[in-house]
Coordinates of N, CA and C in Angstrom, one line a residue:
Chain R
M17 N 3.8 -33.5 0.0 CA 5.2 -33.9 0.3 C 5.5 -33.7 1.6
Q18 N 6.2 -34.5 2.4 CA 6.6 -34.2 3.9 C 8.0 -34.6 4.1
L19 N 8.7 -33.7 4.6 CA 10.1 -34.0 4.8 C 10.3 -33.9 6.3
E20 N 11.1 -34.8 6.8 CA 11.3 -34.8 8.4 C 12.9 -34.7 8.7
F21 N 13.3 -34.0 9.7 CA 14.8 -34.0 9.9 C 14.9 -34.0 11.5
E22 N 16.0 -34.8 11.8 CA 16.3 -34.7 13.3 C 17.4 -33.6 13.6
I23 N 17.2 -33.0 14.7 CA 18.3 -31.9 14.9 C 18.8 -32.2 16.2
K24 N 20.2 -32.0 16.4 CA 20.8 -32.2 17.7 C 21.3 -30.9 18.1
G25 N 21.2 -30.6 19.5 CA 21.6 -29.4 20.2 C 23.1 -29.3 20.1
M26 N 23.6 -28.1 19.8 CA 25.1 -27.8 19.8 C 25.9 -28.3 18.5
D27 N 25.1 -28.9 17.5 CA 25.7 -29.5 16.3 C 25.8 -28.5 15.3
F28 N 26.7 -27.5 15.4 CA 26.8 -26.5 14.5 C 27.4 -26.8 13.2
A29 N 28.1 -27.9 13.1 CA 28.6 -28.4 11.9 C 27.6 -28.8 10.8
R30 N 26.5 -29.5 11.3 CA 25.4 -29.9 10.4 C 24.2 -28.9 10.4
A31 N 24.2 -27.9 11.4 CA 23.1 -27.0 11.4 C 22.9 -26.3 10.1
G32 N 21.7 -26.1 9.8 CA 21.3 -25.6 8.5 C 21.2 -26.5 7.3
E33 N 21.4 -27.8 7.6 CA 21.3 -28.7 6.5 C 19.7 -29.0 6.2
A34 N 18.9 -29.0 7.2 CA 17.5 -29.2 7.0 C 17.0 -28.1 6.1
A35 N 17.2 -26.8 6.5 CA 16.8 -25.6 5.6 C 17.3 -25.7 4.3
A36 N 18.5 -26.1 4.1 CA 19.1 -26.2 2.7 C 18.4 -27.3 1.8
K37 N 18.0 -28.4 2.4 CA 17.3 -29.4 1.8 C 15.9 -29.1 1.4
I38 N 15.2 -28.3 2.5 CA 13.9 -28.0 2.2 C 13.9 -27.0 1.0
K39 N 14.9 -26.1 1.0 CA 14.9 -25.1 0.0 C 15.0 -25.8 -1.4
K40 N 15.9 -26.8 -1.6 CA 16.0 -27.7 -2.7 C 14.6 -28.2 -3.2
A41 N 14.0 -28.8 -2.2 CA 12.6 -29.4 -2.5 C 11.8 -28.5 -3.0
L42 N 11.6 -27.2 -2.4 CA 10.7 -26.2 -2.8 C 11.0 -25.9 -4.2
Q43 N 12.3 -25.6 -4.5 CA 12.7 -25.3 -6.0 C 12.2 -26.4 -6.9
M44 N 12.3 -27.6 -6.5 CA 12.1 -28.9 -7.4 C 10.6 -28.8 -7.7
V45 N 9.8 -28.5 -6.9 CA 8.3 -28.6 -7.0 C 7.7 -27.2 -7.6
G46 N 8.7 -26.3 -7.9 CA 8.3 -25.0 -8.5 C 7.5 -24.0 -7.7
M47 N 7.9 -24.0 -6.4 CA 7.1 -22.9 -5.4 C 7.7 -21.5 -5.8
E48 N 6.9 -20.6 -5.5 CA 7.3 -19.2 -5.8 C 8.5 -18.8 -5.1
V49 N 9.5 -18.0 -5.8 CA 10.6 -17.5 -5.3 C 10.5 -16.9 -3.8
E50 N 9.5 -16.1 -3.6 CA 9.4 -15.3 -2.4 C 8.9 -16.4 -1.4
T51 N 8.1 -17.4 -1.7 CA 7.9 -18.4 -0.7 C 8.9 -19.2 -0.3
I52 N 9.9 -19.6 -1.3 CA 11.1 -20.2 -0.9 C 12.0 -19.3 -0.1
R53 N 12.1 -18.3 -0.3 CA 12.9 -17.2 0.5 C 12.4 -17.2 2.0
K54 N 11.0 -16.9 2.1 CA 10.5 -16.9 3.4 C 10.6 -18.1 4.3
T55 N 10.3 -19.4 3.6 CA 10.5 -20.5 4.1 C 11.9 -20.8 4.7
L56 N 12.8 -20.4 3.8 CA 14.1 -20.6 4.2 C 14.6 -20.0 5.5
V57 N 14.1 -18.7 5.5 CA 14.4 -18.0 6.9 C 13.7 -18.6 8.0
V58 N 12.3 -19.0 7.8 CA 11.6 -19.7 8.9 C 12.3 -20.8 9.4
A59 N 12.6 -21.7 8.4 CA 13.2 -23.1 8.6 C 14.7 -23.1 9.2
Y60 N 15.5 -22.1 8.8 CA 16.8 -22.0 9.3 C 16.8 -21.4 10.7
E61 N 16.0 -20.3 11.0 CA 15.9 -19.9 12.2 C 15.5 -20.7 13.2
A62 N 14.5 -21.5 12.9 CA 13.9 -22.5 13.8 C 14.8 -23.6 14.0
E63 N 15.6 -24.1 12.9 CA 16.5 -25.1 13.1 C 17.8 -24.7 14.1
L64 N 18.3 -23.4 13.9 CA 19.3 -23.0 14.6 C 18.9 -22.7 16.0
N65 N 17.5 -22.4 16.4 CA 17.1 -22.2 17.7 C 17.1 -23.6 18.5
V66 N 16.9 -24.6 17.9 CA 17.0 -26.0 18.5 C 18.4 -26.3 18.7
V67 N 19.4 -25.9 17.7 CA 20.7 -26.1 17.9 C 21.5 -25.4 19.0
I68 N 20.9 -24.2 19.2 CA 21.6 -23.2 20.1 C 20.9 -23.4 21.5
H69 N 19.5 -23.6 21.5 CA 19.0 -23.6 22.8 C 18.4 -25.0 23.4
A70 N 18.2 -26.0 22.5 CA 17.6 -27.2 23.1 C 18.6 -28.4 23.0
Y71 N 18.1 -29.5 23.4 CA 19.0 -30.8 23.4 C 18.9 -31.5 22.1
A72 N 17.6 -31.7 21.6 CA 17.1 -32.4 20.5 C 15.9 -32.0 19.8
G73 N 15.7 -32.1 18.6 CA 14.4 -31.7 18.1 C 14.0 -32.2 16.7
T74 N 12.9 -32.2 16.3 CA 12.4 -32.6 14.9 C 11.8 -31.5 14.3
L75 N 12.3 -31.4 12.9 CA 11.8 -30.4 12.1 C 11.0 -31.1 10.8
T76 N 9.7 -30.9 10.7 CA 8.9 -31.4 9.7 C 8.4 -30.3 8.7
A77 N 8.5 -30.4 7.5 CA 8.0 -29.5 6.4 C 7.0 -30.3 5.6
K78 N 5.8 -29.6 5.6 CA 4.7 -30.1 4.8 C 4.5 -29.3 3.7
I79 N 4.8 -29.7 2.4 CA 4.7 -28.9 1.3 C 3.5 -29.2 0.4
S80 N 2.6 -28.3 0.2 CA 1.6 -28.4 -0.7 C 1.4 -27.3 -1.7
P81 N 0.7 -27.3 -2.7 CA 0.7 -26.2 -3.9 C 0.5 -24.9 -3.2
D82 N -0.3 -24.8 -2.2 CA -0.8 -23.6 -1.7 C 0.0 -23.1 -0.5
A83 N 0.8 -23.9 0.2 CA 1.4 -23.4 1.5 C 2.6 -24.5 1.7
V84 N 3.5 -23.9 2.7 CA 4.5 -24.7 3.3 C 4.2 -24.6 4.9
E85 N 4.1 -25.9 5.6 CA 4.0 -25.8 7.0 C 5.3 -26.3 7.6
I86 N 5.9 -25.4 8.5 CA 7.1 -25.9 9.1 C 6.7 -26.0 10.6
K87 N 7.1 -27.4 11.2 CA 6.8 -27.7 12.5 C 8.1 -28.1 13.1
V88 N 8.4 -27.4 14.3 CA 9.6 -27.7 15.1 C 9.3 -28.1 16.4
M89 N 9.6 -29.3 16.8 CA 9.3 -29.7 18.2 C 10.7 -30.1 18.8
D90 N 10.9 -29.5 20.0 CA 12.1 -29.8 20.7 C 12.0 -30.2 22.2
E91 N 13.1 -30.9 22.6 CA 13.2 -31.1 24.0 C 14.3 -30.2 24.5
G92 N 13.8 -29.4 25.4 CA 15.0 -28.4 26.0 C 14.4 -27.8 27.1
P93 N 14.9 -26.7 27.5 CA 14.7 -25.7 28.5 C 13.3 -25.1 28.4
G94 N 12.8 -24.9 27.1 CA 11.5 -24.3 26.9 C 11.8 -22.7 27.1
I95 N 10.7 -22.0 26.8 CA 10.8 -20.5 26.9 C 9.8 -20.0 28.0
A96 N 10.2 -19.4 29.1 CA 9.6 -19.0 30.1 C 8.6 -17.9 29.8
D97 N 9.0 -16.9 29.1 CA 8.3 -15.8 28.6 C 8.2 -15.6 27.2
I98 N 7.2 -16.1 26.6 CA 7.2 -16.1 25.0 C 7.1 -14.7 24.6
E99 N 6.4 -13.8 25.3 CA 6.2 -12.5 24.7 C 7.6 -11.9 24.7
L100 N 8.3 -12.0 25.7 CA 9.7 -11.5 25.8 C 10.7 -12.0 24.8
A101 N 10.6 -13.3 24.4 CA 11.4 -13.9 23.5 C 11.1 -13.5 22.1
M102 N 9.8 -13.1 21.9 CA 9.4 -12.5 20.5 C 9.9 -11.2 20.3
Q103 N 10.4 -10.5 21.4 CA 10.9 -9.0 21.2 C 12.1 -8.9 20.4
E104 N 12.3 -8.1 19.5 CA 13.5 -8.0 18.7 C 14.7 -7.6 19.5
G105 N 15.8 -8.3 19.7 CA 16.9 -7.9 20.3 C 17.0 -8.8 21.7
Y106 N 16.0 -9.4 22.0 CA 15.9 -10.2 23.3 C 16.6 -11.4 23.0
S107 N 17.7 -12.0 23.8 CA 18.4 -13.1 23.5 C 18.8 -13.8 24.8
T108 N 18.7 -15.0 24.9 CA 19.4 -15.6 26.1 C 20.7 -16.3 25.7
A109 N 21.2 -16.4 24.4 CA 22.3 -17.0 23.8 C 23.5 -16.5 24.6
P110 N 24.3 -17.4 25.1 CA 25.7 -17.1 25.6 C 26.7 -16.5 24.8
S111 N 27.8 -15.9 25.4 CA 28.7 -15.2 24.6 C 29.3 -15.9 23.5
N112 N 29.6 -17.2 23.7 CA 30.4 -18.0 22.6 C 29.5 -18.1 21.4
I113 N 28.1 -18.1 21.6 CA 27.3 -18.4 20.6 C 27.3 -17.0 19.8
R114 N 27.2 -15.9 20.5 CA 27.0 -14.6 19.8 C 28.3 -14.3 19.1
E115 N 29.5 -14.8 19.4 CA 30.7 -14.6 18.8 C 30.6 -15.3 17.3
M116 N 29.8 -16.2 17.3 CA 29.5 -16.9 15.8 C 28.6 -16.1 14.9
G117 N 28.1 -15.1 15.4 CA 27.0 -14.2 14.6 C 25.7 -14.5 15.0
F118 N 25.5 -15.2 15.9 CA 24.0 -15.6 16.4 C 23.7 -14.8 17.6
G119 N 22.5 -15.0 18.2 CA 22.1 -14.5 19.6 C 21.9 -13.1 19.5
A120 N 21.5 -12.4 18.2 CA 21.1 -11.0 18.3 C 19.8 -10.9 18.6
G121 N 18.9 -11.8 18.9 CA 17.6 -11.8 19.3 C 16.7 -11.4 18.1
M122 N 17.1 -12.0 17.0 CA 16.3 -11.7 15.7 C 15.6 -12.9 15.2
G123 N 15.8 -14.2 15.8 CA 15.3 -15.5 15.2 C 13.9 -15.5 15.2
L124 N 13.3 -15.5 16.4 CA 11.9 -15.6 16.5 C 11.1 -14.3 15.8
P125 N 11.6 -13.1 15.9 CA 11.0 -12.1 15.1 C 11.0 -12.2 13.6
N126 N 12.1 -12.8 13.1 CA 12.4 -13.0 11.8 C 11.4 -14.2 11.2
I127 N 11.2 -15.1 12.1 CA 10.1 -16.3 11.9 C 8.8 -15.6 11.7
E128 N 8.4 -14.8 12.6 CA 7.2 -14.2 12.7 C 7.0 -13.3 11.4
R129 N 7.9 -12.7 10.9 CA 7.8 -11.6 10.0 C 7.6 -12.5 8.6
C130 N 8.3 -13.6 8.5 CA 8.1 -14.4 7.3 C 7.1 -15.3 7.2
S131 N 6.3 -15.5 8.3 CA 5.3 -16.5 8.3 C 3.9 -15.8 8.1
D132 N 3.0 -16.5 7.5 CA 1.6 -15.9 7.4 C 0.8 -16.3 8.7
Q133 N 1.2 -17.5 9.3 CA 0.6 -17.8 10.6 C 1.5 -18.5 11.3
M134 N 1.6 -18.2 12.6 CA 2.6 -18.7 13.5 C 2.0 -19.0 14.9
E135 N 2.4 -20.2 15.4 CA 2.0 -20.4 16.8 C 3.2 -21.0 17.5
L136 N 3.3 -20.6 18.7 CA 4.5 -21.0 19.7 C 4.0 -21.2 21.0
T137 N 4.3 -22.5 21.3 CA 4.0 -22.9 22.7 C 5.1 -23.5 23.4
S138 N 5.2 -23.4 24.6 CA 6.5 -23.9 25.4 C 6.0 -24.3 26.7
E139 N 6.8 -25.3 27.2 CA 6.7 -25.7 28.6 C 8.1 -25.6 29.2
V140 N 8.3 -25.0 30.2 CA 9.7 -24.8 30.8 C 10.2 -26.3 31.3
N141 N 11.4 -26.4 31.1 CA 12.1 -27.8 31.4 C 11.5 -29.0 30.5
Q142 N 10.6 -28.8 29.5 CA 10.1 -29.7 28.6 C 10.6 -29.5 27.2
G143 N 10.1 -28.4 26.7 CA 10.4 -28.1 25.4 C 9.5 -27.1 24.7
T144 N 9.6 -27.0 23.3 CA 9.0 -26.0 22.6 C 8.3 -26.5 21.4
L145 N 7.2 -25.9 21.0 CA 6.6 -26.4 19.7 C 6.3 -25.2 18.8
L146 N 6.9 -25.2 17.7 CA 6.6 -24.0 16.8 C 6.0 -24.5 15.5
T147 N 4.8 -23.8 15.1 CA 4.3 -24.2 13.8 C 4.2 -22.8 13.1
A148 N 4.7 -22.9 11.8 CA 4.6 -21.8 11.0 C 4.0 -22.1 9.6
I149 N 3.1 -21.3 9.0 CA 2.7 -21.6 7.7 C 3.0 -20.3 6.8
I150 N 3.6 -20.8 5.7 CA 3.8 -19.7 4.6 C 2.9 -20.0 3.4
F151 N 2.2 -19.0 3.0 CA 1.4 -19.4 1.9 C 2.1 -19.1 0.5
N152 N 1.9 -19.8 -0.4 CA 2.6 -19.8 -1.7 C 2.1 -18.7 -2.5
R153 N 2.8 -17.5 -2.5 CA 2.4 -16.3 -3.2 C 3.6 -15.6 -3.5
T154 N 3.5 -14.6 -4.5 CA 4.6 -14.0 -5.1 C 5.3 -12.9 -4.2
S155 N 4.7 -12.3 -3.2 CA 5.2 -11.3 -2.4 C 4.5 -11.3 -1.0
G156 N 5.0 -10.4 -0.4 CA 4.3 -10.2 1.0 C 5.0 -10.7 2.2
E157 N 5.6 -9.7 2.8 CA 6.2 -10.1 4.1 C 5.3 -9.3 5.1
K158 N 5.2 -9.6 6.5 CA 4.5 -8.8 7.3 C 5.2 -7.4 7.5
Chain E
M5 N 21.7 -1.2 -12.7 CA 22.4 -2.1 -11.9 C 23.9 -2.2 -12.4
I6 N 24.8 -2.0 -11.5 CA 26.3 -2.3 -12.1 C 26.9 -3.6 -11.5
S7 N 27.3 -4.4 -12.5 CA 28.0 -5.6 -12.0 C 29.6 -5.4 -11.9
I8 N 30.0 -6.1 -11.0 CA 31.6 -6.0 -10.9 C 32.2 -7.5 -10.8
K9 N 33.3 -7.7 -11.6 CA 33.8 -9.1 -11.6 C 34.6 -9.2 -10.4
L10 N 34.6 -10.4 -9.9 CA 35.3 -10.9 -8.6 C 36.8 -10.5 -8.7
H11 N 37.3 -10.6 -9.8 CA 38.9 -10.2 -9.8 C 39.1 -8.7 -9.7
Q12 N 37.9 -7.9 -10.0 CA 38.1 -6.4 -9.7 C 37.9 -6.3 -8.3
V13 N 36.9 -6.9 -7.7 CA 36.8 -6.7 -6.2 C 38.1 -7.1 -5.5
N14 N 38.7 -8.2 -5.9 CA 40.0 -8.6 -5.3 C 41.0 -7.5 -5.4
E15 N 41.2 -6.8 -6.6 CA 42.1 -5.8 -6.7 C 41.9 -4.6 -5.9
L16 N 40.5 -4.2 -5.9 CA 40.0 -2.9 -5.3 C 40.2 -3.0 -3.7
L17 N 40.0 -4.3 -3.2 CA 40.1 -4.4 -1.7 C 41.5 -4.9 -1.4
E18 N 42.4 -5.0 -2.4 CA 43.8 -5.7 -2.1 C 43.7 -6.9 -1.4
A19 N 42.8 -7.8 -1.8 CA 42.4 -9.0 -1.1 C 43.3 -10.2 -1.4
E20 N 43.3 -11.1 -0.7 CA 44.0 -12.4 -0.9 C 43.0 -13.5 -1.3
V21 N 43.1 -14.2 -2.4 CA 42.1 -15.2 -2.8 C 42.5 -16.6 -1.9
I22 N 41.6 -16.8 -1.2 CA 41.6 -18.2 -0.4 C 41.2 -19.4 -1.2
T23 N 40.3 -19.3 -1.8 CA 39.7 -20.5 -2.7 C 38.9 -19.9 -3.9
G24 N 38.8 -20.5 -5.0 CA 38.0 -20.1 -6.0 C 38.6 -19.1 -7.1
E25 N 40.0 -19.2 -7.3 CA 40.7 -18.4 -8.1 C 40.2 -18.5 -9.4
E26 N 39.8 -19.6 -9.8 CA 39.4 -20.0 -11.2 C 38.0 -19.3 -11.5
L27 N 37.3 -18.9 -10.5 CA 35.9 -18.3 -10.6 C 35.9 -16.9 -10.5
L28 N 37.1 -16.2 -10.6 CA 37.1 -14.8 -10.4 C 36.7 -13.9 -11.6
D29 N 36.2 -14.7 -12.7 CA 35.7 -14.1 -13.8 C 34.2 -13.8 -13.6
L30 N 33.6 -14.3 -12.5 CA 32.2 -14.1 -12.2 C 31.9 -12.8 -11.9
T31 N 30.7 -12.3 -12.1 CA 30.2 -11.0 -11.5 C 29.3 -11.0 -10.5
V32 N 29.3 -10.0 -9.7 CA 28.3 -9.8 -8.6 C 27.5 -8.7 -8.9
N33 N 26.2 -8.7 -8.6 CA 25.3 -7.6 -8.9 C 24.9 -6.6 -7.7
Y34 N 25.2 -7.1 -6.6 CA 24.9 -6.5 -5.2 C 25.9 -6.7 -4.3
G35 N 26.1 -5.7 -3.3 CA 26.9 -6.0 -2.1 C 26.2 -6.0 -0.9
F36 N 26.6 -6.9 0.0 CA 25.9 -6.9 1.3 C 27.0 -7.1 2.4
G37 N 27.1 -6.2 3.3 CA 28.0 -6.3 4.4 C 27.4 -6.7 5.7
C38 N 27.8 -7.6 6.6 CA 27.0 -8.0 7.7 C 27.8 -8.9 8.6
D39 N 27.6 -8.6 9.9 CA 28.5 -9.6 10.9 C 27.3 -10.5 11.8
L40 N 26.1 -10.4 11.2 CA 25.1 -11.3 11.9 C 24.6 -12.3 10.9
I41 N 24.5 -13.6 11.4 CA 24.0 -14.6 10.6 C 22.5 -14.4 10.1
S42 N 21.6 -14.1 11.1 CA 20.3 -14.0 10.8 C 19.9 -12.9 9.7
D43 N 20.6 -11.7 9.8 CA 20.5 -10.5 8.9 C 21.1 -11.0 7.5
S44 N 22.2 -11.7 7.5 CA 22.7 -12.2 6.2 C 21.7 -12.9 5.5
L45 N 21.1 -13.9 6.2 CA 20.0 -14.8 5.6 C 18.8 -13.9 5.1
S46 N 18.5 -13.0 6.0 CA 17.1 -12.2 5.8 C 17.2 -11.2 4.6
F47 N 18.4 -10.6 4.6 CA 18.6 -9.3 3.9 C 19.4 -9.5 2.5
S48 N 20.3 -10.5 2.5 CA 21.0 -10.6 1.3 C 20.3 -11.2 0.2
R49 N 20.7 -11.1 -1.1 CA 20.0 -11.6 -2.2 C 20.9 -12.5 -3.1
P50 N 20.3 -13.1 -4.1 CA 20.9 -14.0 -5.0 C 22.0 -13.1 -5.8
D51 N 23.0 -13.7 -6.1 CA 24.1 -13.1 -6.8 C 24.9 -11.9 -6.3
C52 N 24.8 -11.8 -4.9 CA 25.5 -10.7 -4.2 C 26.9 -11.1 -3.8
L53 N 27.6 -10.2 -3.3 CA 28.8 -10.3 -2.8 C 28.7 -10.2 -1.2
L54 N 29.1 -11.1 -0.6 CA 28.9 -11.1 1.0 C 30.2 -10.6 1.6
L55 N 30.1 -9.5 2.4 CA 31.2 -9.1 3.1 C 31.0 -9.2 4.5
T56 N 32.0 -10.0 5.2 CA 31.6 -10.2 6.6 C 32.8 -10.5 7.4
G57 N 32.8 -10.3 8.7 CA 33.8 -10.8 9.6 C 33.6 -12.1 10.3
L58 N 32.5 -12.8 9.9 CA 32.2 -14.1 10.4 C 33.0 -15.2 9.6
T59 N 33.7 -15.9 10.4 CA 34.4 -17.0 9.5 C 33.9 -18.5 10.0
N60 N 32.9 -18.7 10.7 CA 32.5 -20.0 10.9 C 31.6 -20.6 9.8
I61 N 31.4 -22.0 9.9 CA 30.7 -22.7 8.8 C 29.4 -22.2 8.5
Q62 N 28.8 -21.5 9.5 CA 27.3 -21.1 9.1 C 27.2 -20.0 8.2
I63 N 28.3 -19.2 7.8 CA 28.2 -18.1 6.9 C 28.4 -18.8 5.6
I64 N 29.0 -20.0 5.5 CA 29.0 -20.6 4.1 C 27.7 -21.2 3.9
R65 N 27.1 -21.9 4.8 CA 25.7 -22.3 4.7 C 24.8 -21.3 4.2
V66 N 24.8 -20.1 4.9 CA 23.9 -19.0 4.5 C 24.2 -18.5 3.1
A67 N 25.5 -18.3 2.8 CA 25.9 -18.0 1.5 C 25.3 -18.9 0.3
E68 N 25.3 -20.1 0.6 CA 24.8 -21.2 -0.3 C 23.3 -21.0 -0.4
M69 N 22.7 -20.8 0.8 CA 21.2 -20.8 0.7 C 20.6 -19.5 0.0
V70 N 21.4 -18.3 0.3 CA 20.9 -17.2 -0.4 C 21.4 -17.1 -1.8
E71 N 22.2 -17.9 -2.2 CA 22.9 -18.0 -3.5 C 23.7 -16.8 -3.8
A72 N 24.7 -16.5 -2.6 CA 25.6 -15.4 -2.8 C 26.7 -16.0 -3.7
K73 N 27.2 -15.0 -4.5 CA 28.3 -15.5 -5.6 C 29.5 -15.6 -4.9
A74 N 29.9 -15.0 -3.8 CA 31.4 -15.0 -3.2 C 31.3 -14.3 -1.8
I75 N 32.3 -14.6 -1.0 CA 32.4 -14.1 0.3 C 33.7 -13.3 0.5
V76 N 33.8 -12.1 0.9 CA 35.1 -11.4 1.3 C 35.0 -11.4 2.8
F77 N 36.1 -11.8 3.5 CA 36.2 -11.7 4.8 C 37.0 -10.5 5.1
V78 N 36.4 -9.7 6.0 CA 37.2 -8.3 6.3 C 37.9 -8.4 7.6
R79 N 38.7 -7.3 7.8 CA 39.5 -7.3 9.0 C 40.6 -8.4 9.2
G80 N 40.9 -8.8 8.0 CA 42.1 -9.8 7.9 C 41.7 -11.2 8.3
K81 N 40.4 -11.5 8.6 CA 39.9 -12.8 9.0 C 40.1 -13.9 8.0
K82 N 40.4 -15.0 8.5 CA 40.6 -16.2 7.5 C 39.9 -17.3 8.0
P83 N 39.1 -18.1 7.3 CA 38.5 -19.3 7.8 C 39.3 -20.4 8.1
G84 N 38.9 -21.4 8.8 CA 39.7 -22.7 8.9 C 39.5 -23.5 7.7
T85 N 40.4 -24.6 7.8 CA 40.5 -25.7 6.5 C 39.1 -26.3 6.0
E86 N 38.3 -26.6 7.1 CA 37.0 -27.3 6.8 C 36.1 -26.4 6.1
I87 N 36.2 -25.0 6.4 CA 35.2 -24.1 5.8 C 35.8 -23.8 4.4
I88 N 37.1 -23.7 4.2 CA 37.7 -23.6 2.8 C 37.2 -24.7 2.0
E89 N 37.4 -26.1 2.4 CA 37.1 -27.2 1.7 C 35.6 -27.2 1.4
M90 N 34.8 -26.8 2.2 CA 33.3 -26.7 2.1 C 33.0 -25.7 0.9
S91 N 33.6 -24.5 0.9 CA 33.5 -23.6 -0.1 C 34.0 -23.9 -1.4
R92 N 35.0 -24.8 -1.4 CA 35.6 -25.2 -2.7 C 34.6 -26.2 -3.4
Q93 N 34.0 -27.1 -2.5 CA 33.0 -28.0 -3.0 C 31.8 -27.3 -3.5
K94 N 31.3 -26.2 -2.9 CA 30.2 -25.5 -3.3 C 30.5 -24.3 -4.3
K95 N 31.7 -24.3 -4.7 CA 32.1 -23.3 -5.6 C 31.8 -21.9 -5.2
I96 N 32.1 -21.7 -4.0 CA 31.9 -20.2 -3.6 C 33.3 -19.7 -3.3
P97 N 33.7 -18.7 -4.1 CA 35.0 -18.1 -4.0 C 35.2 -17.4 -2.7
L98 N 36.3 -17.5 -1.9 CA 36.6 -16.8 -0.7 C 37.8 -15.8 -0.8
M99 N 37.6 -14.6 -0.4 CA 38.7 -13.8 -0.5 C 38.9 -13.1 1.1
S100 N 40.0 -12.7 1.3 CA 40.2 -12.0 2.7 C 41.0 -10.7 2.4
T101 N 40.5 -9.6 3.0 CA 41.1 -8.3 2.9 C 41.4 -7.8 4.4
K102 N 42.6 -7.0 4.4 CA 42.8 -6.5 5.7 C 42.0 -5.3 6.1
R103 N 41.3 -4.8 5.0 CA 40.4 -3.6 5.3 C 39.2 -3.9 6.2
F104 N 38.7 -3.0 6.9 CA 37.5 -3.0 7.6 C 36.3 -3.2 6.9
L105 N 35.1 -3.6 7.5 CA 33.8 -3.7 6.7 C 33.3 -2.4 6.1
F106 N 33.4 -1.4 6.9 CA 32.9 -0.1 6.4 C 33.7 0.4 5.2
E107 N 35.0 0.4 5.3 CA 36.0 0.7 4.3 C 35.7 -0.1 3.0
S108 N 35.7 -1.4 3.2 CA 35.4 -2.3 2.0 C 34.1 -2.1 1.2
C109 N 33.1 -1.9 2.0 CA 31.9 -1.6 1.3 C 32.0 -0.2 0.6
G110 N 32.6 0.8 1.4 CA 32.7 2.1 0.7 C 33.6 2.1 -0.6
I111 N 34.5 1.4 -0.7 CA 35.4 1.3 -1.8 C 34.6 0.7 -3.0
L112 N 33.8 -0.4 -2.8 CA 33.1 -1.1 -3.8 C 31.9 -0.2 -4.2
Y113 N 31.3 0.5 -3.3 CA 30.2 1.5 -3.6 C 30.7 2.5 -4.4
Q114 N 32.0 3.1 -4.2 CA 32.6 4.1 -5.1 C 32.7 3.6 -6.5
H115 N 32.9 2.4 -6.6 CA 33.2 1.9 -7.9 C 31.8 1.2 -8.5
G116 N 30.7 1.7 -7.9 CA 29.3 1.3 -8.6 C 28.7 0.2 -8.1
L117 N 29.2 -0.6 -7.3 CA 28.5 -1.7 -6.7 C 27.4 -1.1 -5.7
R118 N 26.1 -1.5 -5.8 CA 25.1 -1.1 -4.9 C 24.5 -2.2 -4.1
S119 N 23.7 -1.7 -3.1 CA 22.9 -2.6 -2.3 C 21.7 -3.3 -3.1
Y120 N 21.0 -4.2 -2.6 CA 20.0 -4.8 -3.2 C 18.7 -3.8 -3.3

């Protein structure tokens, strides 16, 4: 099964809808509770990254009995230093975003922690591509 | 595990019910206090009571996704009408207390509610 969602930058009213729909789909096909929880963290954080930092993006969820693959492609400023962006606590979010409870610099680290495989590539002033795979199993966070 | 009914939470925190008065007979199994969206999503668990100072729409989405039972807004914070309406539709009771986050968690802990 494949689900696809369009995400708009700064659309906080709808942000999180994709993640919520993916969760429902995973529950319907009977994935493990822990798989659903980890996928939810990955999908929500990735979706919000597009809303906060990019202009537009697409989130695709590929669901198979063994794993969930979340792929997020965006058009935006890109990430100049991926290693720095992966550090816990590092954030480029402005203060108005931080006031909403975001921008603590935990998005990408949370995605990495909840993924079994993760790949992040980015081109400055072009966009970012994130691919994360979560295996369907009963436990295990990194 | 000690469960607490929502109306008990309401009394203990001298809170005001914003929406979901009819759902106060529900019980919560855990408490989770947090002012960060990412941490609320990562660390709270189903059937918990979420205590937070965040009043934007994303906290309701997170509460729905993690299957939190109810939200208590601390420090006297109150959400806007759009958020109240969304919570009503999703059947997530909302309360507001003037107490701080630390104090609110402390009172509930004293009465047996624990973290996950």
